[in-house]
mmCIF file with all atom_site columns, C-alpha atoms in Angstrom:
data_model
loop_
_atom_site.group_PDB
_atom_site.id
_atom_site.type_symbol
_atom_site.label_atom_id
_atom_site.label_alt_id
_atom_site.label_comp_id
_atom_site.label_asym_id
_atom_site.label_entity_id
_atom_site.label_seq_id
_atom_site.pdbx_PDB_ins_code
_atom_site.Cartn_x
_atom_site.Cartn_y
_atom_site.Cartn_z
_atom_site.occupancy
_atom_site.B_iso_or_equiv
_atom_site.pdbx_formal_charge
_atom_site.auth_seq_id
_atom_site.auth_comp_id
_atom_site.auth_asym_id
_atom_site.auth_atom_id
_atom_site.pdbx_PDB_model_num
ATOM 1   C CA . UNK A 1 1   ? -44.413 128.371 56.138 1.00 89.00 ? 1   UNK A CA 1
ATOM 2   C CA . UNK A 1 2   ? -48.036 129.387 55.989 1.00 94.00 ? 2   UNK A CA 1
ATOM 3   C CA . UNK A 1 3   ? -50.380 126.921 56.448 1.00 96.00 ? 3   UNK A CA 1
ATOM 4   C CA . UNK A 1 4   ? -53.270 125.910 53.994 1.00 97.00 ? 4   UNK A CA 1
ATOM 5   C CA . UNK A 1 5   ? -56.313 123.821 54.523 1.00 98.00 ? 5   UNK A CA 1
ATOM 6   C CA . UNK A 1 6   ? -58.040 121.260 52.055 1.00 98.00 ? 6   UNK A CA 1
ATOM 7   C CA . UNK A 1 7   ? -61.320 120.760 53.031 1.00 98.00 ? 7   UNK A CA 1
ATOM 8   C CA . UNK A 1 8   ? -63.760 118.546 51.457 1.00 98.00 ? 8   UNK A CA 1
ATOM 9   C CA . UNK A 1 9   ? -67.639 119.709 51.527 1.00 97.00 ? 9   UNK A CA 1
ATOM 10  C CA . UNK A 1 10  ? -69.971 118.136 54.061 1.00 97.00 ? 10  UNK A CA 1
ATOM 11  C CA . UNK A 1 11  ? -72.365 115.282 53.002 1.00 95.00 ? 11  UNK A CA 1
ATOM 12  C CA . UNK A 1 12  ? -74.726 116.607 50.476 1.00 94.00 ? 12  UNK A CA 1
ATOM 13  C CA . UNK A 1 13  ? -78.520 116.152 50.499 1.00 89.00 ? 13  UNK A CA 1
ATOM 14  C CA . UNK A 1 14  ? -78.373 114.231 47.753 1.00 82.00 ? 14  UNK A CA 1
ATOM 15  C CA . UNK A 1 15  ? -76.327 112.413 44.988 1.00 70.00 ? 15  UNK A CA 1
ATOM 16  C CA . UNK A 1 16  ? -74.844 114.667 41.690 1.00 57.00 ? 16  UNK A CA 1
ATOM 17  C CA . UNK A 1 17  ? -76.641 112.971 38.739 1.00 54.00 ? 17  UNK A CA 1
ATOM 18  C CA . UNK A 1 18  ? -79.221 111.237 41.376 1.00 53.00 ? 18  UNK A CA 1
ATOM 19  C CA . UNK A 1 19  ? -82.008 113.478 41.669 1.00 55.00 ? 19  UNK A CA 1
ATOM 20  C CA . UNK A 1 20  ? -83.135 116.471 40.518 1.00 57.00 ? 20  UNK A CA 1
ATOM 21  C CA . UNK A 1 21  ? -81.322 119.058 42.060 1.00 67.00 ? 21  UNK A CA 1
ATOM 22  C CA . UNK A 1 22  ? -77.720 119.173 40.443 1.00 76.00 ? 22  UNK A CA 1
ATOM 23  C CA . UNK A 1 23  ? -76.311 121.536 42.952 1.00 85.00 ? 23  UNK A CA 1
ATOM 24  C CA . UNK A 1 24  ? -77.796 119.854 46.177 1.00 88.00 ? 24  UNK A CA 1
ATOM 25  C CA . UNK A 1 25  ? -76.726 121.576 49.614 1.00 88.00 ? 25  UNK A CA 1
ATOM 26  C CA . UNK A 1 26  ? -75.841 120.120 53.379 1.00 94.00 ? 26  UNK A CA 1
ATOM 27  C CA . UNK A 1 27  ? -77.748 117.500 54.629 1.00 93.00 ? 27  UNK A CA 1
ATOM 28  C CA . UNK A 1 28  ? -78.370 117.425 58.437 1.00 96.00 ? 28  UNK A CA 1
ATOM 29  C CA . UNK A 1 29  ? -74.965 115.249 58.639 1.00 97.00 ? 29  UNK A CA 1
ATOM 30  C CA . UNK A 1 30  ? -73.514 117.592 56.478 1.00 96.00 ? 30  UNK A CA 1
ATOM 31  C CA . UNK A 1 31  ? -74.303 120.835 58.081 1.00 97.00 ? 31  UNK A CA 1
ATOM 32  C CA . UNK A 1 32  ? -73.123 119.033 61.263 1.00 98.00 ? 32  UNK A CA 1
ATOM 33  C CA . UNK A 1 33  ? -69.827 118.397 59.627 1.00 98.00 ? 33  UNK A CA 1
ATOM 34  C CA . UNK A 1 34  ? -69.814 121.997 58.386 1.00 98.00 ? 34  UNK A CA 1
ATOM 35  C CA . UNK A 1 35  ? -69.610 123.121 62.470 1.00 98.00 ? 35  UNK A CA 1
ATOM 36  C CA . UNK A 1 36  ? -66.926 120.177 63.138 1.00 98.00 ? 36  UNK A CA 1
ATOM 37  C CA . UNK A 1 37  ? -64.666 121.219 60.399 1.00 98.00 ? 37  UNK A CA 1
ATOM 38  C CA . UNK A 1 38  ? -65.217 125.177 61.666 1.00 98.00 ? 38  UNK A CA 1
ATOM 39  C CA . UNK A 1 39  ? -64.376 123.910 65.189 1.00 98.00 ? 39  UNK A CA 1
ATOM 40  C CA . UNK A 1 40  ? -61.654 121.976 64.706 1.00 98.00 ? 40  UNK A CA 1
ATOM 41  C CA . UNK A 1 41  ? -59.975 124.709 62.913 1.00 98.00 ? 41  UNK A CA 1
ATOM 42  C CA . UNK A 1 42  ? -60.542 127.434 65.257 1.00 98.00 ? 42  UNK A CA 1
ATOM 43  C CA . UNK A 1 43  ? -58.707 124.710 68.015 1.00 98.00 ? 43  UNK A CA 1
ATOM 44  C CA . UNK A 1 44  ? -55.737 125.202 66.166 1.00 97.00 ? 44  UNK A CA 1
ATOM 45  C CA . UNK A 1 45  ? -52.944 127.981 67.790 1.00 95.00 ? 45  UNK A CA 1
ATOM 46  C CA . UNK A 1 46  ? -53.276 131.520 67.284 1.00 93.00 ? 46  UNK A CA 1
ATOM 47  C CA . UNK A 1 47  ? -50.809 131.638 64.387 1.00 94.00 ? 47  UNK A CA 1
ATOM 48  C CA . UNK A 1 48  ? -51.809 128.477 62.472 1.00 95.00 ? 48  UNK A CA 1
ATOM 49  C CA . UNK A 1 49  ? -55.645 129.392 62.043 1.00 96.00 ? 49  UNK A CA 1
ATOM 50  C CA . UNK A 1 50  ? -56.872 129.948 58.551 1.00 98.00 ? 50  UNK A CA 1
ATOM 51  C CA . UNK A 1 51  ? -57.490 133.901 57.861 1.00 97.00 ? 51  UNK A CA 1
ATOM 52  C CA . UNK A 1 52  ? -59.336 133.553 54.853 1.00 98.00 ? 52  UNK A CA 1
ATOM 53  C CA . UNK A 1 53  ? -61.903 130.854 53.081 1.00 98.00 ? 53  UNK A CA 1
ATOM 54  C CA . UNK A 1 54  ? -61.830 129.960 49.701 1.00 98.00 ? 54  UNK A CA 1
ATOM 55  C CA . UNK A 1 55  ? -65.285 127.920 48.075 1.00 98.00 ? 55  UNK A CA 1
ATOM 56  C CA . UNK A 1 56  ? -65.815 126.138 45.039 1.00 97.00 ? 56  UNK A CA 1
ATOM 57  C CA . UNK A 1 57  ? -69.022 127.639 43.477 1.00 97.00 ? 57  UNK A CA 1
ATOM 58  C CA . UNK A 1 58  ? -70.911 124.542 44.065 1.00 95.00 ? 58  UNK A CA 1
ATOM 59  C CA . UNK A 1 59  ? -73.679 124.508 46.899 1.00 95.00 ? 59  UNK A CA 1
ATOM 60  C CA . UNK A 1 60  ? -72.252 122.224 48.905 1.00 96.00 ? 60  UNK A CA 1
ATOM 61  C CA . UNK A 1 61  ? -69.239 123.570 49.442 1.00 97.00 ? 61  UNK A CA 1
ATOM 62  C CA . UNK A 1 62  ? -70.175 127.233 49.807 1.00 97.00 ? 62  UNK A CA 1
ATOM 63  C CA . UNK A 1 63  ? -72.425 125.943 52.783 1.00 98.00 ? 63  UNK A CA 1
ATOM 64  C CA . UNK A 1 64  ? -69.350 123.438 54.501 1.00 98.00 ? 64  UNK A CA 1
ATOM 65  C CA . UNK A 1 65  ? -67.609 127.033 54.268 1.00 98.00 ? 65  UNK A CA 1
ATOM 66  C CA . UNK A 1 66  ? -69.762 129.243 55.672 1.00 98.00 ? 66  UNK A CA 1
ATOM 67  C CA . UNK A 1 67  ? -69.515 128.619 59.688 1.00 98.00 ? 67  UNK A CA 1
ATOM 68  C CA . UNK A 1 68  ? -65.954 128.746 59.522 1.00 98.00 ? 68  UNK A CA 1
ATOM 69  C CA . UNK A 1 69  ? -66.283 132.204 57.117 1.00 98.00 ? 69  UNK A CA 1
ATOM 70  C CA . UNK A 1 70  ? -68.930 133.706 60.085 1.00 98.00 ? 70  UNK A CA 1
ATOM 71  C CA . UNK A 1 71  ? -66.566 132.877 62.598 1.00 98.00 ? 71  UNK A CA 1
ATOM 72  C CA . UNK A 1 72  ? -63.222 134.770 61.020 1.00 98.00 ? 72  UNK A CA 1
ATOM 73  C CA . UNK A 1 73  ? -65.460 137.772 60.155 1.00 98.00 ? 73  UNK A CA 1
ATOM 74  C CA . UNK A 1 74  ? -64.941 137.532 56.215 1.00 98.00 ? 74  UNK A CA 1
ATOM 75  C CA . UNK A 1 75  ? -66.834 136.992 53.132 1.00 98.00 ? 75  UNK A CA 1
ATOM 76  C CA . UNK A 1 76  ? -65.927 133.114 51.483 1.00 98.00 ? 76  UNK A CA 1
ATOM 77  C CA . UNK A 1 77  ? -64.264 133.792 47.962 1.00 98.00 ? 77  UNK A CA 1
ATOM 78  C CA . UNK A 1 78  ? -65.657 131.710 45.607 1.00 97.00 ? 78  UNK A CA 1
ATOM 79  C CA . UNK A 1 79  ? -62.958 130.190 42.934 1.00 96.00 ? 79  UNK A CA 1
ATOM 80  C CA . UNK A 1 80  ? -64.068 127.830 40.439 1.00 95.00 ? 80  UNK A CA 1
ATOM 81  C CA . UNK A 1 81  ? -60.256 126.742 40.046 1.00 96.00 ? 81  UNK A CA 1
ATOM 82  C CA . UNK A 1 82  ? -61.133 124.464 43.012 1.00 96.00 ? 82  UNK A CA 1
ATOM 83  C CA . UNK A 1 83  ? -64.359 123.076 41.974 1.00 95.00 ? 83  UNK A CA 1
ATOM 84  C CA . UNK A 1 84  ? -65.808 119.958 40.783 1.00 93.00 ? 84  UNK A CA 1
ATOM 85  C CA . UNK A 1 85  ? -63.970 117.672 38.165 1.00 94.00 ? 85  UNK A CA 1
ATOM 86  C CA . UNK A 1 86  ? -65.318 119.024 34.972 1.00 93.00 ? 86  UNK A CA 1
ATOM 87  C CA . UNK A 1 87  ? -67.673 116.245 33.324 1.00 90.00 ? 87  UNK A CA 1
ATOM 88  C CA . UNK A 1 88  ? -67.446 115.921 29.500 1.00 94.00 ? 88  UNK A CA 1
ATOM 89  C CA . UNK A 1 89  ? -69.877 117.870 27.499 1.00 91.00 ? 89  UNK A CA 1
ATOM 90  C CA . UNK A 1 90  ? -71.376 115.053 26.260 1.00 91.00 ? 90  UNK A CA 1
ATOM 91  C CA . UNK A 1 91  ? -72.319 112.716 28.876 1.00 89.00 ? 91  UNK A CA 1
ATOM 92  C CA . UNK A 1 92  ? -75.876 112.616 30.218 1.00 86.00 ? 92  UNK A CA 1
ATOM 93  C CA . UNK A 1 93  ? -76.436 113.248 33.614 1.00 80.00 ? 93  UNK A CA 1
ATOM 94  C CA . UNK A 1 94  ? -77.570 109.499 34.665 1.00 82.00 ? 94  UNK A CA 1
ATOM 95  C CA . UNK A 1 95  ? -73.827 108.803 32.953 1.00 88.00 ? 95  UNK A CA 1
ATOM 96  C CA . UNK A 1 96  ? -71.394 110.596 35.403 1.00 86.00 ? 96  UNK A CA 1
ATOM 97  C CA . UNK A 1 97  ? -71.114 108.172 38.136 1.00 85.00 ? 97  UNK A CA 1
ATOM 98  C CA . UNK A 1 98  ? -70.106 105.681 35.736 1.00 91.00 ? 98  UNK A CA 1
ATOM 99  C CA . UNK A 1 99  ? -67.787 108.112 33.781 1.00 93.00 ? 99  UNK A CA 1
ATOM 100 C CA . UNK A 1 100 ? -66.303 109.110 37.519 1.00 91.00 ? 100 UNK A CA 1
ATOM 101 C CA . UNK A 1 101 ? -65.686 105.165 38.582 1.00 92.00 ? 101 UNK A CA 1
ATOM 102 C CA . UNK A 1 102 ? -63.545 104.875 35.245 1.00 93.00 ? 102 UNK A CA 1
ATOM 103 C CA . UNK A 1 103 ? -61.890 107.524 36.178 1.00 95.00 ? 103 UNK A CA 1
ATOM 104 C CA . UNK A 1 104 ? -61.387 106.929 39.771 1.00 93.00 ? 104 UNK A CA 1
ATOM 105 C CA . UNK A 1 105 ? -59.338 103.759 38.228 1.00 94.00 ? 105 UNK A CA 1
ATOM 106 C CA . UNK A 1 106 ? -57.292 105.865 35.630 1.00 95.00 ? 106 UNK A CA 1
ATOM 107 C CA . UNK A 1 107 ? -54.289 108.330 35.498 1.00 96.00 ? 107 UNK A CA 1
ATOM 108 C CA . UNK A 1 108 ? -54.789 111.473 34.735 1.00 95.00 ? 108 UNK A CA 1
ATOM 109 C CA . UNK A 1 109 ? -52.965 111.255 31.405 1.00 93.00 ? 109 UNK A CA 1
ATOM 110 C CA . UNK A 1 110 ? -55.981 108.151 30.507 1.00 94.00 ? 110 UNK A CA 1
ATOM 111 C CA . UNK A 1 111 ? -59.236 110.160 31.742 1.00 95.00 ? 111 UNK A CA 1
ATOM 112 C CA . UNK A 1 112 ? -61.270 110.304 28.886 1.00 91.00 ? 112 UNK A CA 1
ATOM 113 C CA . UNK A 1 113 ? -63.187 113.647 28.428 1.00 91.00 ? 113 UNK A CA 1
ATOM 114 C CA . UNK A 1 114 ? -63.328 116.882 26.850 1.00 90.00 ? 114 UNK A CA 1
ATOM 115 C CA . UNK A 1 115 ? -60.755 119.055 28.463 1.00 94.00 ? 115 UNK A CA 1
ATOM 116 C CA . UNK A 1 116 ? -56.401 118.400 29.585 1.00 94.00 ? 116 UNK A CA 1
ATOM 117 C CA . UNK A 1 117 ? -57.282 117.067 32.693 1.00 95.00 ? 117 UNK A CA 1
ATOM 118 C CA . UNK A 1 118 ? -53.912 117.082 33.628 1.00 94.00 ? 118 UNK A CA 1
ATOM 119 C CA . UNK A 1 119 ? -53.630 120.835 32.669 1.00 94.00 ? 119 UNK A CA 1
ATOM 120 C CA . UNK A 1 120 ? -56.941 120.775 35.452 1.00 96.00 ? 120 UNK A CA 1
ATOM 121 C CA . UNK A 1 121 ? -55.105 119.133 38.020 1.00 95.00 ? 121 UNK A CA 1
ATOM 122 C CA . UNK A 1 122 ? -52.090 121.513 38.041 1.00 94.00 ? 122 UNK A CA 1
ATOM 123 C CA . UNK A 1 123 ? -54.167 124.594 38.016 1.00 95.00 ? 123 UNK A CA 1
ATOM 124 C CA . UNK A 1 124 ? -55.504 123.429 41.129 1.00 96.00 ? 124 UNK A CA 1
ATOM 125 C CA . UNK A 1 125 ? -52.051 122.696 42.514 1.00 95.00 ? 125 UNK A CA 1
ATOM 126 C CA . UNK A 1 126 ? -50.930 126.738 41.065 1.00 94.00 ? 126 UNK A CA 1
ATOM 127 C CA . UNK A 1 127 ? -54.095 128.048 42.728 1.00 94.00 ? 127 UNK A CA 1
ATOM 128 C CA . UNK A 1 128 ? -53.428 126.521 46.037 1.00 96.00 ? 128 UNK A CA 1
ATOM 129 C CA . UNK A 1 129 ? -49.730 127.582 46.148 1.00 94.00 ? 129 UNK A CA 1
ATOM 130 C CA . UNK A 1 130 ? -51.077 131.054 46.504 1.00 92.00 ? 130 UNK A CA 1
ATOM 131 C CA . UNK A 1 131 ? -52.932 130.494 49.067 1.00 93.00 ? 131 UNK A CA 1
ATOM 132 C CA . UNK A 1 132 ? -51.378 130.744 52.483 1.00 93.00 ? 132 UNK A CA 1
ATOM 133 C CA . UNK A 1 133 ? -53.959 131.228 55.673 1.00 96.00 ? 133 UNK A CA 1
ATOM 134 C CA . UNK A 1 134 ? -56.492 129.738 53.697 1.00 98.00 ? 134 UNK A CA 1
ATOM 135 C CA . UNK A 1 135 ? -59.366 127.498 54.173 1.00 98.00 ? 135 UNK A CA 1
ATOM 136 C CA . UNK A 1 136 ? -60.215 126.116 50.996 1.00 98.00 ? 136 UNK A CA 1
ATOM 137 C CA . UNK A 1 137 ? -63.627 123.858 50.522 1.00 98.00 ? 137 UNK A CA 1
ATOM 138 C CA . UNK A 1 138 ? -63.492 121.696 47.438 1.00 98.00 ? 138 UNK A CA 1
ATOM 139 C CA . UNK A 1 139 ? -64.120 118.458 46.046 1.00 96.00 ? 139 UNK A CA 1
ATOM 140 C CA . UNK A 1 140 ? -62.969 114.660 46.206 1.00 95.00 ? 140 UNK A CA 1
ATOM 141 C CA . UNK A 1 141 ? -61.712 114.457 42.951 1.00 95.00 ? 141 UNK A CA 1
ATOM 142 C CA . UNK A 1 142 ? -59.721 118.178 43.244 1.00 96.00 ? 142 UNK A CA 1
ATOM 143 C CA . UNK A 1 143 ? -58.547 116.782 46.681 1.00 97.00 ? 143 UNK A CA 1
ATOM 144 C CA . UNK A 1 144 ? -56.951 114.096 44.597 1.00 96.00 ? 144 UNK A CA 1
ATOM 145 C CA . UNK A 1 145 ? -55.419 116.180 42.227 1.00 96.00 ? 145 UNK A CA 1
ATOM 146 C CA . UNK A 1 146 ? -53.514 117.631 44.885 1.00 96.00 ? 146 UNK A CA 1
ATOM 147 C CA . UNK A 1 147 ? -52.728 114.671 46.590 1.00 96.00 ? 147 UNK A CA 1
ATOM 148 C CA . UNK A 1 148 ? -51.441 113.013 43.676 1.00 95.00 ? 148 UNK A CA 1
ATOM 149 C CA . UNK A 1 149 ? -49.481 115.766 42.282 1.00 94.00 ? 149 UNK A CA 1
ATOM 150 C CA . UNK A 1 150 ? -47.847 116.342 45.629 1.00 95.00 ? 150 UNK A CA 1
ATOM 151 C CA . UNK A 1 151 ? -47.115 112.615 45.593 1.00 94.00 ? 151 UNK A CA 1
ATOM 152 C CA . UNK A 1 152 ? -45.719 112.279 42.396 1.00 93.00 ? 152 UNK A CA 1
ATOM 153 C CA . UNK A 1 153 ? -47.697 109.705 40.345 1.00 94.00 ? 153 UNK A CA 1
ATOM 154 C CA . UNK A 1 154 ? -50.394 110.144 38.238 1.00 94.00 ? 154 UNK A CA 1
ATOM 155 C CA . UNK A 1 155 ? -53.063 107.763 39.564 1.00 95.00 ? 155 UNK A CA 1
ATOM 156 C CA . UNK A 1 156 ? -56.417 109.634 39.949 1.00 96.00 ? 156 UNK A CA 1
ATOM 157 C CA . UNK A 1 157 ? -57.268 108.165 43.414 1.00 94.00 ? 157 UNK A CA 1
ATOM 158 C CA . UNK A 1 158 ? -54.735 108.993 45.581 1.00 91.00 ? 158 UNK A CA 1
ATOM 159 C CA . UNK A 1 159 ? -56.937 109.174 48.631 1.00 91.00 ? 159 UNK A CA 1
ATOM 160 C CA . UNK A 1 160 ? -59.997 109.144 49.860 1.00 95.00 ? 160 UNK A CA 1
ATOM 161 C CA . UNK A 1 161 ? -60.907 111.967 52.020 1.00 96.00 ? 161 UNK A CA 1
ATOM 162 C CA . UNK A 1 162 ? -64.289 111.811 54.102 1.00 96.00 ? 162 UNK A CA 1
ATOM 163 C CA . UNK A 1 163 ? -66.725 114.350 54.241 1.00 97.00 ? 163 UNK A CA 1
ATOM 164 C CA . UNK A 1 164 ? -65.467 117.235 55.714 1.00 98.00 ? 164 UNK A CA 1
ATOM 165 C CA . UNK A 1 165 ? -61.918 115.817 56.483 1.00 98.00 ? 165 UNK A CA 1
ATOM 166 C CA . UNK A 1 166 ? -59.153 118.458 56.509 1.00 98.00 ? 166 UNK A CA 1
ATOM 167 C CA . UNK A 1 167 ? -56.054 118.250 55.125 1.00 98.00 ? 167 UNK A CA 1
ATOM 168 C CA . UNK A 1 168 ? -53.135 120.174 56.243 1.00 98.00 ? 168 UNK A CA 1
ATOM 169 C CA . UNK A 1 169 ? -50.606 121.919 53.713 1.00 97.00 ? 169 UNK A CA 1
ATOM 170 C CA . UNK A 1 170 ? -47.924 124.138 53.977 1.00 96.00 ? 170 UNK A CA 1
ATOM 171 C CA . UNK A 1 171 ? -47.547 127.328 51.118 1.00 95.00 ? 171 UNK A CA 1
ATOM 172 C CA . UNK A 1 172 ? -44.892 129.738 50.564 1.00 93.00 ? 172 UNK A CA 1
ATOM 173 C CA . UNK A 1 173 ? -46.206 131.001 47.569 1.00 92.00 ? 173 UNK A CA 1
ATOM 174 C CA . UNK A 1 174 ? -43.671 128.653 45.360 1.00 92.00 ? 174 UNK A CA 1
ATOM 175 C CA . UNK A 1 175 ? -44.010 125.100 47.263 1.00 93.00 ? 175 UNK A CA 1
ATOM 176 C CA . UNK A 1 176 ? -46.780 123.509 48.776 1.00 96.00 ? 176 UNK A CA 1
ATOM 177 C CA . UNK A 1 177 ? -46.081 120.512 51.295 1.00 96.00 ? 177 UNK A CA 1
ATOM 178 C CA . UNK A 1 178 ? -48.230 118.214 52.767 1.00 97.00 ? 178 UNK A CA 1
ATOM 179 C CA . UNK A 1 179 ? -48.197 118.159 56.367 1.00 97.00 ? 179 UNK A CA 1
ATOM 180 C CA . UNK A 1 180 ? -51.226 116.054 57.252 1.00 96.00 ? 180 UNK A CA 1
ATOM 181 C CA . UNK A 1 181 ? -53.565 113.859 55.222 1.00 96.00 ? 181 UNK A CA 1
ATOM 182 C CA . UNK A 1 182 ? -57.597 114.541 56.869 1.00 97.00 ? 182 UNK A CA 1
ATOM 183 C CA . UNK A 1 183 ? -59.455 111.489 57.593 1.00 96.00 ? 183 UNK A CA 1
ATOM 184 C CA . UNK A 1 184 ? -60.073 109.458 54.965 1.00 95.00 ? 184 UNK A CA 1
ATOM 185 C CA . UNK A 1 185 ? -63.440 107.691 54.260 1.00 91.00 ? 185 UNK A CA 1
ATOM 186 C CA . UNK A 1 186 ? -64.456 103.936 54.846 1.00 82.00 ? 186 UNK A CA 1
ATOM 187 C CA . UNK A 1 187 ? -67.042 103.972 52.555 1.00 64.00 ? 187 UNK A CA 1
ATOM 188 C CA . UNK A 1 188 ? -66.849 105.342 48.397 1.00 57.00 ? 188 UNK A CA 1
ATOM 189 C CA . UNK A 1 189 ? -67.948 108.457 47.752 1.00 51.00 ? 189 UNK A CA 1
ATOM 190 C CA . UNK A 1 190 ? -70.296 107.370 45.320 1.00 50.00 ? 190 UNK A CA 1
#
C-alpha cells in the first residue's frame, strides 16, 4: 500500500492566543525541525518517499512543509481539511488554551463548540485516505483525530506527537493503517 505521512508543524515563534500574531511562523527550533523532518524523509527507499506535500493553511505548517516541497520539485497544496481544530465562534482569543485543555480531556462526542466535531475528525480521516505518496503537515489536535479514529475510541488525546514528529500510514484509497506512531512529546503542547 502507498504510504502517507502525518507530520506535525515545527515549533512556532510563538503561542496561538499568546501574542499578537495569530498565525505565527518557525522559530529557529522550528525551522531546524522543518530540515530534520525533510531529511529524514528523503532517507527513506526510493519507493516509500512522499511524492507530493499537502499543508494546512496555517503559517506554521506551510513553512515545516516547504524544505521537503523544494526538495521533490513541487508546489505544497494547501488543504484546510487538515488544519487547525476549529475554535468556537465565540470564544475570545485569551480563551482558547483553556477551551483546548477541556478538550484535550474530552471525547469527541463531549467537545463543546460550534461545529460536529466528530463530523471534523472524520473528514480528516476521508481526506487522508486519498492521499497516498503524501506528506501532509498539520496540527496536534488533527493528528489526534486520526490517531483516535484509527484506534477506535473517541478520546480526544490519543497521542502526543512532538514538533515535527512523523507518523507513518499506509492508504489505498479505502483504508488507512497505521504503520508507525512519530515521536511523541515530553512536554504539553501548550
Amino acid at each position: 500500500m502507498p504510504h502517507l505521512y502525518l507530520i506535525r508543524h515545527g515549533k512556532p515563534a510563538t503561542v496561538w492566543g499568546q501574542g499578537s500574531d495569530d498565525d505565527p511562523g518557525l522559530d529557529e527550533q522550528g525551522l531546524a525541525q522543518a530540515i530534520a523532518a525533510r531529511d529524514a524523509l528523503l532517507a527513506r527507499p526510493e519507493l516509500e518517499r512522499p511524492k507530493r506535500v499537502v499543508s494546512s493553511p496555517l503559517r506554521r505548517c506551510r513553512e515545516t512543509a516547504q524544505p521537503l516541497a523544494e526538495a521533490l520539485g513541487v508546489q505544497v497544496e494547501i488543504d484546510s481539511v487538515v488544519g487547525e481544530i476549529p475554535t468556537p465562534a465565540n470564544l475570545a482569543p485569551e480563551q482558547r488554551s483553556v477551551w483546548l485543555k477541556h478538550v484535550f480531556q474530552s471525547r469527541w462526542s463531549e467537545i463543546d463548540g460550534d461545529i460536529d466535531y466528530q463530523g471534523w475528525r472524520h473528514a480528516i480521516a476521508r481526506s487522508l485516505r486519498a492521499r497516498g505518496d503524501t506528506a501532509v503537515f498539520s496540527h496536534y489536535v488533527a493528528i489526534n483525530a486520526v490517531m483516535s479514529h484509527l484506534e477506535g475510541h473517541d478520546r480526544v488525546l490519543a497521542f502526543r506527537p512532538d514538533h515535527a514528529s512523523i507518523t507513518v500510514l499506509e492508504t489505498d484509497g479505502e483504508e488507512l493503517r497505521l504503520v508507525e506512531k512519530g515521536r511523541e512529546a515530553v512536554t504539553g503542547v501548550l
